Each structure stands twice: as structure tokens, then as C-alpha cells.
Coordinates of C-alpha atoms in Angstrom, one line a residue:
X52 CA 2.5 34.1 29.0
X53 CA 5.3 31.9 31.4
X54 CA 3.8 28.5 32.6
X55 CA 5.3 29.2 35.9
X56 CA 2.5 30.2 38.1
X57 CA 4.6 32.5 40.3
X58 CA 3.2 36.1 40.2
X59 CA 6.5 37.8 39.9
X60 CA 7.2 35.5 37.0
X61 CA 3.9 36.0 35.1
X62 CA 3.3 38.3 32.1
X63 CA 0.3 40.8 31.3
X64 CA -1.4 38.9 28.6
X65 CA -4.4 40.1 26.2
X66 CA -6.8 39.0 28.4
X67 CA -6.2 41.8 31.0
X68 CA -6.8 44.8 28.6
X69 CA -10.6 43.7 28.1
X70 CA -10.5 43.9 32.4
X71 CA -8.6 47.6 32.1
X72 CA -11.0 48.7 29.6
X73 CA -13.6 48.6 31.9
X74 CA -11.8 51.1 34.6
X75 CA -11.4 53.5 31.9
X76 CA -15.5 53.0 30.8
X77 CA -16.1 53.9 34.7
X78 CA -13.7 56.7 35.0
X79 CA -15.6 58.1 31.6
X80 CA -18.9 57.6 32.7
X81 CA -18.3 58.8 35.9
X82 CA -17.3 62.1 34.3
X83 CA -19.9 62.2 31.9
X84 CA -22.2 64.6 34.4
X85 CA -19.7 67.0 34.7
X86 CA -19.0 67.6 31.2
X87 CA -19.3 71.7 30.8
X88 CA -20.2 72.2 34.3
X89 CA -16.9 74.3 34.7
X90 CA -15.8 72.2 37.9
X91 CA -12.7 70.3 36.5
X92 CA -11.6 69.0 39.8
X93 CA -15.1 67.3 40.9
X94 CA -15.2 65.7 37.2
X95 CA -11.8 64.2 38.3
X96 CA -12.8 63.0 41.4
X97 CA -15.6 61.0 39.9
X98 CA -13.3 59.4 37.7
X99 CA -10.7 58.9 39.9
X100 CA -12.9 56.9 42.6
X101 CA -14.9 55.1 39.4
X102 CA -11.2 53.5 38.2
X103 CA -9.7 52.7 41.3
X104 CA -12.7 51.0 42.6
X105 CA -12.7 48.9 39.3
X106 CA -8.8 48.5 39.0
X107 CA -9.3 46.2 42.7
X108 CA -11.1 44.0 41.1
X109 CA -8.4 43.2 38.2
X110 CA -6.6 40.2 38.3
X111 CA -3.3 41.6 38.8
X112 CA -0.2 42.9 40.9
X113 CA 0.0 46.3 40.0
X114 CA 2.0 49.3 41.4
X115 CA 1.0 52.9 40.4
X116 CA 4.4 54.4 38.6
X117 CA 2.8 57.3 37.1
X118 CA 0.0 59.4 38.7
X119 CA -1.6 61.9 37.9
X120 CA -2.5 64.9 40.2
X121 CA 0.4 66.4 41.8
X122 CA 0.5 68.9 39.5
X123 CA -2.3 71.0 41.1
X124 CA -3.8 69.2 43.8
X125 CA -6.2 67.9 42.4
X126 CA -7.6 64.2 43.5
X127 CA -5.0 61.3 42.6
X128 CA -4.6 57.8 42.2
X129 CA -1.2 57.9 43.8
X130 CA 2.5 56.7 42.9
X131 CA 2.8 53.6 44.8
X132 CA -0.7 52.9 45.3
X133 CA -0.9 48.8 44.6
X134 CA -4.2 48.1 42.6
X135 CA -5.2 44.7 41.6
X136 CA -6.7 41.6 43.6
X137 CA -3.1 41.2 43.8
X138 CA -2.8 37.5 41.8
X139 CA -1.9 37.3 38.2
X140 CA 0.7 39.2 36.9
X141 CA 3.2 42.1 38.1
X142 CA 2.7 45.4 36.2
X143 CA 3.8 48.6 36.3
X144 CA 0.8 50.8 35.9
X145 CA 0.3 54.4 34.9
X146 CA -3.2 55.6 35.2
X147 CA -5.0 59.2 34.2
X148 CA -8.3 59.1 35.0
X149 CA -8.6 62.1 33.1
X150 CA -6.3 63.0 30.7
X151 CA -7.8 66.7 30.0
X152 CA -9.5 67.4 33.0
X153 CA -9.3 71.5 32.0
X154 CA -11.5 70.4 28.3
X155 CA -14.0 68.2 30.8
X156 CA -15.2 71.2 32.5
X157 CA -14.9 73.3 30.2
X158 CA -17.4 70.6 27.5
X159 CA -14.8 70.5 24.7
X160 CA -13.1 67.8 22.9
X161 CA -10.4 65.5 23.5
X162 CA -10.9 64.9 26.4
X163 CA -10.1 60.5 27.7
X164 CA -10.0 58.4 30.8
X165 CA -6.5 56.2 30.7
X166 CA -4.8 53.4 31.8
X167 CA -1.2 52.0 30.5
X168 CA 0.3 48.4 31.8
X169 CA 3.9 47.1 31.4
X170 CA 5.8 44.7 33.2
X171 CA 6.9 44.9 36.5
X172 CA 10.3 47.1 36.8
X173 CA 10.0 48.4 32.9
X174 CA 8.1 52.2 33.4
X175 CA 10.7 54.8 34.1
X176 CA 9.4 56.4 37.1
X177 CA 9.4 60.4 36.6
X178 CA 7.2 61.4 38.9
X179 CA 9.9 64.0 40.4
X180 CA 9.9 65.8 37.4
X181 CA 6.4 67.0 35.7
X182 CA 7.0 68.0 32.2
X183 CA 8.7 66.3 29.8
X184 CA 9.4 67.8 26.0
X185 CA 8.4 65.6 23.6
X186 CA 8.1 64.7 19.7
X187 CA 6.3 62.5 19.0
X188 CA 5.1 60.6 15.2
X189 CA 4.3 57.3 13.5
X190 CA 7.0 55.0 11.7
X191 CA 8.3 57.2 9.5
X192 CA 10.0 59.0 11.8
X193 CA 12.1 56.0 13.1
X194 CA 15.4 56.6 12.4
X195 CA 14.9 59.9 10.5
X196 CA 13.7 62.4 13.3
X197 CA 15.3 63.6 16.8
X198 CA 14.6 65.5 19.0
X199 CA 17.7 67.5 19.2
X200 CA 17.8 69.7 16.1
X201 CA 15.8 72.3 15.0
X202 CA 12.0 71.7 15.0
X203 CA 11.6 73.0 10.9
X204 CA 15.0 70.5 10.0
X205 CA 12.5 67.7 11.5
X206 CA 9.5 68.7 9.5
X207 CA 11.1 68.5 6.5
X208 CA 13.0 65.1 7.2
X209 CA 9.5 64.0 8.6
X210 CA 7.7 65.3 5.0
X211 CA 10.9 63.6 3.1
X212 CA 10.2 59.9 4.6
X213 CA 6.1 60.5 4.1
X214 CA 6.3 61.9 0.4
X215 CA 4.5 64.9 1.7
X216 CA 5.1 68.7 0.7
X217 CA 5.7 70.9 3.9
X218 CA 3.0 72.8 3.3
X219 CA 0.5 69.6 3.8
X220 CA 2.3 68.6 7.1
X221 CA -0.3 69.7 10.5
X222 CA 1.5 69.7 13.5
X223 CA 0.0 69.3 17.2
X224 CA 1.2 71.5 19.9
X225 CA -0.3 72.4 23.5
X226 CA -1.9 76.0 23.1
X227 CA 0.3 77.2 25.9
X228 CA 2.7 80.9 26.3
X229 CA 5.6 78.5 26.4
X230 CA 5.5 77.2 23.2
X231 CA 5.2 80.6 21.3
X232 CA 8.4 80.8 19.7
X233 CA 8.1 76.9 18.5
X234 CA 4.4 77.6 16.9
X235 CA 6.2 80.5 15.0
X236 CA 8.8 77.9 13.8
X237 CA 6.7 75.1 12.9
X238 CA 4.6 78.5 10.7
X239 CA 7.9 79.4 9.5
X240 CA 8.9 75.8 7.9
X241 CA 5.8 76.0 5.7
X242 CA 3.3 73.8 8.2
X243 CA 0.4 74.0 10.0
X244 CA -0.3 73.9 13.4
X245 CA -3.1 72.1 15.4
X246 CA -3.6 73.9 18.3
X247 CA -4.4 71.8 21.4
X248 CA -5.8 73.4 24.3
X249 CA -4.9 69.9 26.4
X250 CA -4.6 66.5 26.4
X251 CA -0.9 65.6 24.6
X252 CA -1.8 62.0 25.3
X253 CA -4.3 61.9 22.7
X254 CA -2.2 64.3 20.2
X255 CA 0.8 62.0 20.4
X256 CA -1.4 59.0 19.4
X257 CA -3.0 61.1 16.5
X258 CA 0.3 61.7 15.5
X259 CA 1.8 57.8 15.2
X260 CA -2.0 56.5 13.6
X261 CA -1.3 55.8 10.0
X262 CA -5.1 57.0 9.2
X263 CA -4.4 60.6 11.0
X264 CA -4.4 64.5 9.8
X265 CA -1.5 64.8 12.2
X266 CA 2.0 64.2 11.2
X267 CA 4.1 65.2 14.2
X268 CA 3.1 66.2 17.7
X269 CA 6.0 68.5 19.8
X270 CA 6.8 70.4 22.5
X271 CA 6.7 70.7 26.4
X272 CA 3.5 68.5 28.1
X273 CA 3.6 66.2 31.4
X274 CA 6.0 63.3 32.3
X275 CA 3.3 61.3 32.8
X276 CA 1.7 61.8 29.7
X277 CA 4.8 61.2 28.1
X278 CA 5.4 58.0 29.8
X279 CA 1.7 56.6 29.2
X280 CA 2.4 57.7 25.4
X281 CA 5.1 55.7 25.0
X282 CA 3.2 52.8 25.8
X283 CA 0.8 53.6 22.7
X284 CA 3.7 54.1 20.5
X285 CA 4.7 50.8 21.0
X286 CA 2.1 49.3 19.7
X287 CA 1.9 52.0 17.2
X288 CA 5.4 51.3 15.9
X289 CA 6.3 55.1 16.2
X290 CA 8.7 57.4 17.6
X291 CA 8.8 59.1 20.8
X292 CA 11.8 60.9 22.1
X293 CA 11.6 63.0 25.6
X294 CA 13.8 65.0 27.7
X295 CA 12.9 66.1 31.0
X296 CA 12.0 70.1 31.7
X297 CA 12.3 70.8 35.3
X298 CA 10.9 73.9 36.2
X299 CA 13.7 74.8 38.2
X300 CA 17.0 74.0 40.3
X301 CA 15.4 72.6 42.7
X302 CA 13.0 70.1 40.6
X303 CA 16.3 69.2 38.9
X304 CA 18.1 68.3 41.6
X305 CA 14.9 66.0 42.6
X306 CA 15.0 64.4 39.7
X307 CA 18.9 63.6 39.8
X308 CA 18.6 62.3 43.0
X309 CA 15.5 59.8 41.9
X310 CA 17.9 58.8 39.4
X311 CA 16.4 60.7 36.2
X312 CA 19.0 61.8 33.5
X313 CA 18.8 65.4 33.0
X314 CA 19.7 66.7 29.3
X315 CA 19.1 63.5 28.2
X316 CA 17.2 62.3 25.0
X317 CA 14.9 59.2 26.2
X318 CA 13.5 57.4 23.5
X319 CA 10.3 54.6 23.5
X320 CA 12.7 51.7 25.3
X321 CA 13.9 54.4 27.4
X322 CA 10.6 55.2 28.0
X323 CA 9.5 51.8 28.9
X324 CA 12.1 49.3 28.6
X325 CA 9.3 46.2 27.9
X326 CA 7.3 45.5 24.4
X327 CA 4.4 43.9 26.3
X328 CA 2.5 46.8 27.2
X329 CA -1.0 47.8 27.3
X330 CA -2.4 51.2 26.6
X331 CA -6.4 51.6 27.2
X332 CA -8.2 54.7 26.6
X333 CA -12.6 55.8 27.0
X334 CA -13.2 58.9 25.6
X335 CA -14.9 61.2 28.1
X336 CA -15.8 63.7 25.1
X337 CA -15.8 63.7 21.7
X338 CA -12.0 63.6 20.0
X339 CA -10.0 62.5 17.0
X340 CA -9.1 59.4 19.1
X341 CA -12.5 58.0 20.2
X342 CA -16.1 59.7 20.3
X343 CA -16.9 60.8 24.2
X344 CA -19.7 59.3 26.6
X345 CA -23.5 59.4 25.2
X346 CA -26.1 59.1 27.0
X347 CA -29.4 57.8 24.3
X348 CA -32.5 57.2 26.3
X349 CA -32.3 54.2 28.7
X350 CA -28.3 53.6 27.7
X351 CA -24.9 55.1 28.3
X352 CA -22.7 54.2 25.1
X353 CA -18.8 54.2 25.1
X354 CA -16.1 54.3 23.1
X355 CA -12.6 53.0 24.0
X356 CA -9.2 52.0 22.1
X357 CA -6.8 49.6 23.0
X358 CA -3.2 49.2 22.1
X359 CA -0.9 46.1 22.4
X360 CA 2.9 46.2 22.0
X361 CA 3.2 42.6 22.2
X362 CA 1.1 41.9 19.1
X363 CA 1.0 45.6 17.7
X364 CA -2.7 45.1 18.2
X365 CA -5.1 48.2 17.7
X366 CA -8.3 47.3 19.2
X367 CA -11.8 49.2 19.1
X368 CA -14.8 48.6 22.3
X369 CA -18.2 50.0 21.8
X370 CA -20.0 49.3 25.1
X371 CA -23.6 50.2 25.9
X372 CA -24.3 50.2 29.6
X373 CA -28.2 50.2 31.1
X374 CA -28.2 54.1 32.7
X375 CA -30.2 53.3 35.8
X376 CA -27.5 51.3 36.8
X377 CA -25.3 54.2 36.6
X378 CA -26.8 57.3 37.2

């Protein structure tokens, strides 16, 4: 962290993840009642007020890059919104206060409340376009994967630098009509899918953990997501590539004229030009990543991960909070 005591000039440091985790805890537990009640919006809106009324008490300078909600109108922390108390250091923020708002509702897994930090100026601010493809896998695939050839050439380069067979390789890929004829080419390599229903944020962490059943996690997801992943990976040491999907001429041209590269192959840096960045996640339910909210008796338990690129620092909170306080 800089000596200088200017806030422009000041760094995120490891301190401020232990504040961010406790947005992400609120968000989550926030949530929790809505878990299975089939209302995906109201679920969001809990979590959405729960983080934004924590994130004001954080001792930083943050700007909202990426939000989330736009999509489909649901509630929104919003790009440009300034969180913080405003002293400390300048950040770049990219919050999803639910990152699988559809697998909230519905009660299944994966779903998790998150928050990503880097410094001031360093997100890449795609906001005008909302989906990104992406592929996304741990450090093997450094220097041996890209995004631009055929998805079976990169399994078996991928299998190659793991010392795995093809047939042992599992894949992650959003459950969506889109990605029909990829699923039949990852089949067709010799893999196996792992069918997500949402939540790529989660998947392309899965993918880049060294103790994971995932190898590789592909295909067309959110900008945001992809954005907030990359901050993960850094930590991670993985790979990430993206290239922006607009969904038509018109989002294009938005996109072009916020200064986005079209056809173009971002990678982690591109992503998020800094190494010191933050990525904090509280599972809301139950997931490969971290277990969801629990309520046992008098106490709410949660269960959060945190990621540092500075130190490539993977991080574990269990945090029991008194439930009349909460509920």
C-alpha cells in the first residue's frame, strides 16, 4: 500500500476484502428467505439493498463499473453508483448481488452473492454490451488454449498440458438453446459436459481451482460475469479469454461507440488491466464453490471465498450470525 495518504494515490490492500466479505454475507442472507419461493426478482432486491447498505460503510472510494440488472429489469446496484465512505482507496467495483438469481427462486444450487475490487481506471467497462463468450480454465491453459479455434482442438490441447485422456475432461456450459451446437462438439471430442442451468461466475472459478471436476468452462454468459471472473482468475493464475456477443447492430454499434473492441479476443489483463484485485463471493445456496446460507436454531451460518491477485491468496470465511438480529 503507497505511504502517500492521498485517496487517488492509495491501493486496495488485504484488509478491505474482510470489509467486502461482509456485503456479500448480507446480500446472502438477505436472500436466504426467498430461496425456492419462485420470486427471483424480490430475492434480488433483498440482496441488492442488504450490499449496498453495507458497501457505505466500507472504507473506500468506489465507482460501480459493472452492474448487474439491466438485463431484465430487475433491481440494480447501478454503473456509476459511488459506494464507500468515500476515504481510503479508489476502486473500480463490480458487484452481483446475485449471481443466479433464476437458481435462487427456483431453490437450486450455485447460486452466490458477489463483489470484485480493482484499482481505480483498471475494469474494462462493458456495460453497453451484455454477453460476452468466454473460456475459461486454470494454469494449464496459459499459453496452450484460445479462444479462437475450434472448441474439440482446445480440449485436447487442454487434456495434453493436464496429462488427462479426453474422455476424463468435464466441461461447464450454460444449459441454454444457444449453445446447442457447442454441447454437441464438446460430446463429439470425447468429453463430458456439466450442464449449468446459471451462474457462469461460479463455473469459470470451478474451472481455474486446481482441486475441481471441471477442466474448462465455455461459451456465451454475461459481460459482467465475465469481467468479475477475471478478477478470480487472477488470483487463480488461470486463463480467461472473452469476446463480446452483441445481440444485434445496434448493441454493436453501442459498444463501438463506448469504446469496446468488437471481434476482439480480451484476455485477463484485457479484462482488468491491474493484479491487485479482489474477488469476494457468499454462497446463497449450496454449490461446488461454497455451501449456501443455513439457518441452525438460534444462528445463520455462512460460507464465503475470497481471492487476491496481489498475493494469489485463496481465502475461506465461515461466519455464524445470531438470527434474531437478522430475521
Amino acid at each position: 500500500m503507497s505511504k502517500n495518504t492521498g485517496t487517488q494515490d492509495l491501493h486496495p490492500d488485504r484488509n478491505l476484502a474482510m470489509e467486502l466479505v461482509r456485503a456479500t454475507e448480507a446480500a446472502a442472507i438477505r436472500a436466504y428467505p426467498f430461496i425456492g419461493k419462485g420470486d427471483k426478482n424480490a430475492a434480488d432486491g433483498a440482496a441488492v439493498d442488504a450490499m449496498r447498505a453495507f458497501l457505505t460503510t466500507v472504507n473506500f472510494a468506489g465507482v460501480i463499473v459493472i452492474g448487474e440488472g439491466e438485463k431484465d429489469s430487475a433491481p440494480m446496484l447501478f454503473n456509476g453508483e459511488e459506494v464507500g465512505n468515500g476515504h481510503g482507496p479508489a476502486c473500480d467495483i463490480a458487484v452481483d448481488p446475485i449471481d443466479g438469481t433464476s437458481l435462487t427462486g427456483a431453490g437450486r444450487q450455485n447460486a452466490v452473492s458477489v463483489i470484485a475490487v480493482a484499482d481505480r481506471g483498471t475494469m474494462l467497462d462493458a456495460s453497453s454490451v451484455f454477453y460476452m463468450d468466454k473460456l475459461v480454465a486454470g494454469p494449464e491453459g496459459v499459453g496452450v488454449l484460445d479462444i479462437r479455434r475450434p472448441i474439440g482442438d482446445n480440449i485436447r490441447a487442454l487434456a495434453k498440458a493436464k496429462g488427462k485422456i479426453v474422455s476424463d475432461m468435464s466441461i461447464a456450459v450454460l444449459d441454454r438453446p444457444r449453445h446447442a451446437q457447442l454441447i454437441d462438439e464438446i460430446r463429439a471430442s470425447g468429453a463430458g459436459t456439466r450442464m449449468m442451468l446459471d451462474g457462469d461466475v461460479a463455473g469459470g472459478i470451478n474451472a481455474a481451482r486446481y482441486d475441481s471436476r471441471i477442466d474448462m468452462c465455455v461459451g456465451i454468459g454475461g459481460s459482467p460475469e465475465g469481467i468479475v471472473t477475471a478478477c478470480a482468475i487472477k488470483a487463480l493464475g488461470g486463463f480467461i479469454e472473452g469476446i463480446l456477443a452483441p445481440l444485434d447492430e445496434a448493441e454493436r454499434q453501442r459498444g463501438i461507440d463506448a469504446g469496446l473492441k468488437m471481434d476482439h479476443v480480451y484476455d485477463a489483463n484485457g479484462l482488468v488491466s491491474s493484479d491487485n484485485t479482489f474477488f469476494v463471493a457468499t454462497g446463497v445456496t449450496d454449490g461446488g464453490l461454497v455451501d449456501g446460507v443455513r439457518r441452525m436454531g438460534p444462528v445463520i451460518r455462512t460460507d464465503s471465498i475470497i481471492l487476491r491477485g496481489h498475493s494469489g491468496t485463496i481465502r475461506r470465511v465461515r461466519a455464524d450470525y445470531r438470527a434474531d438480529r437478522w430475521m
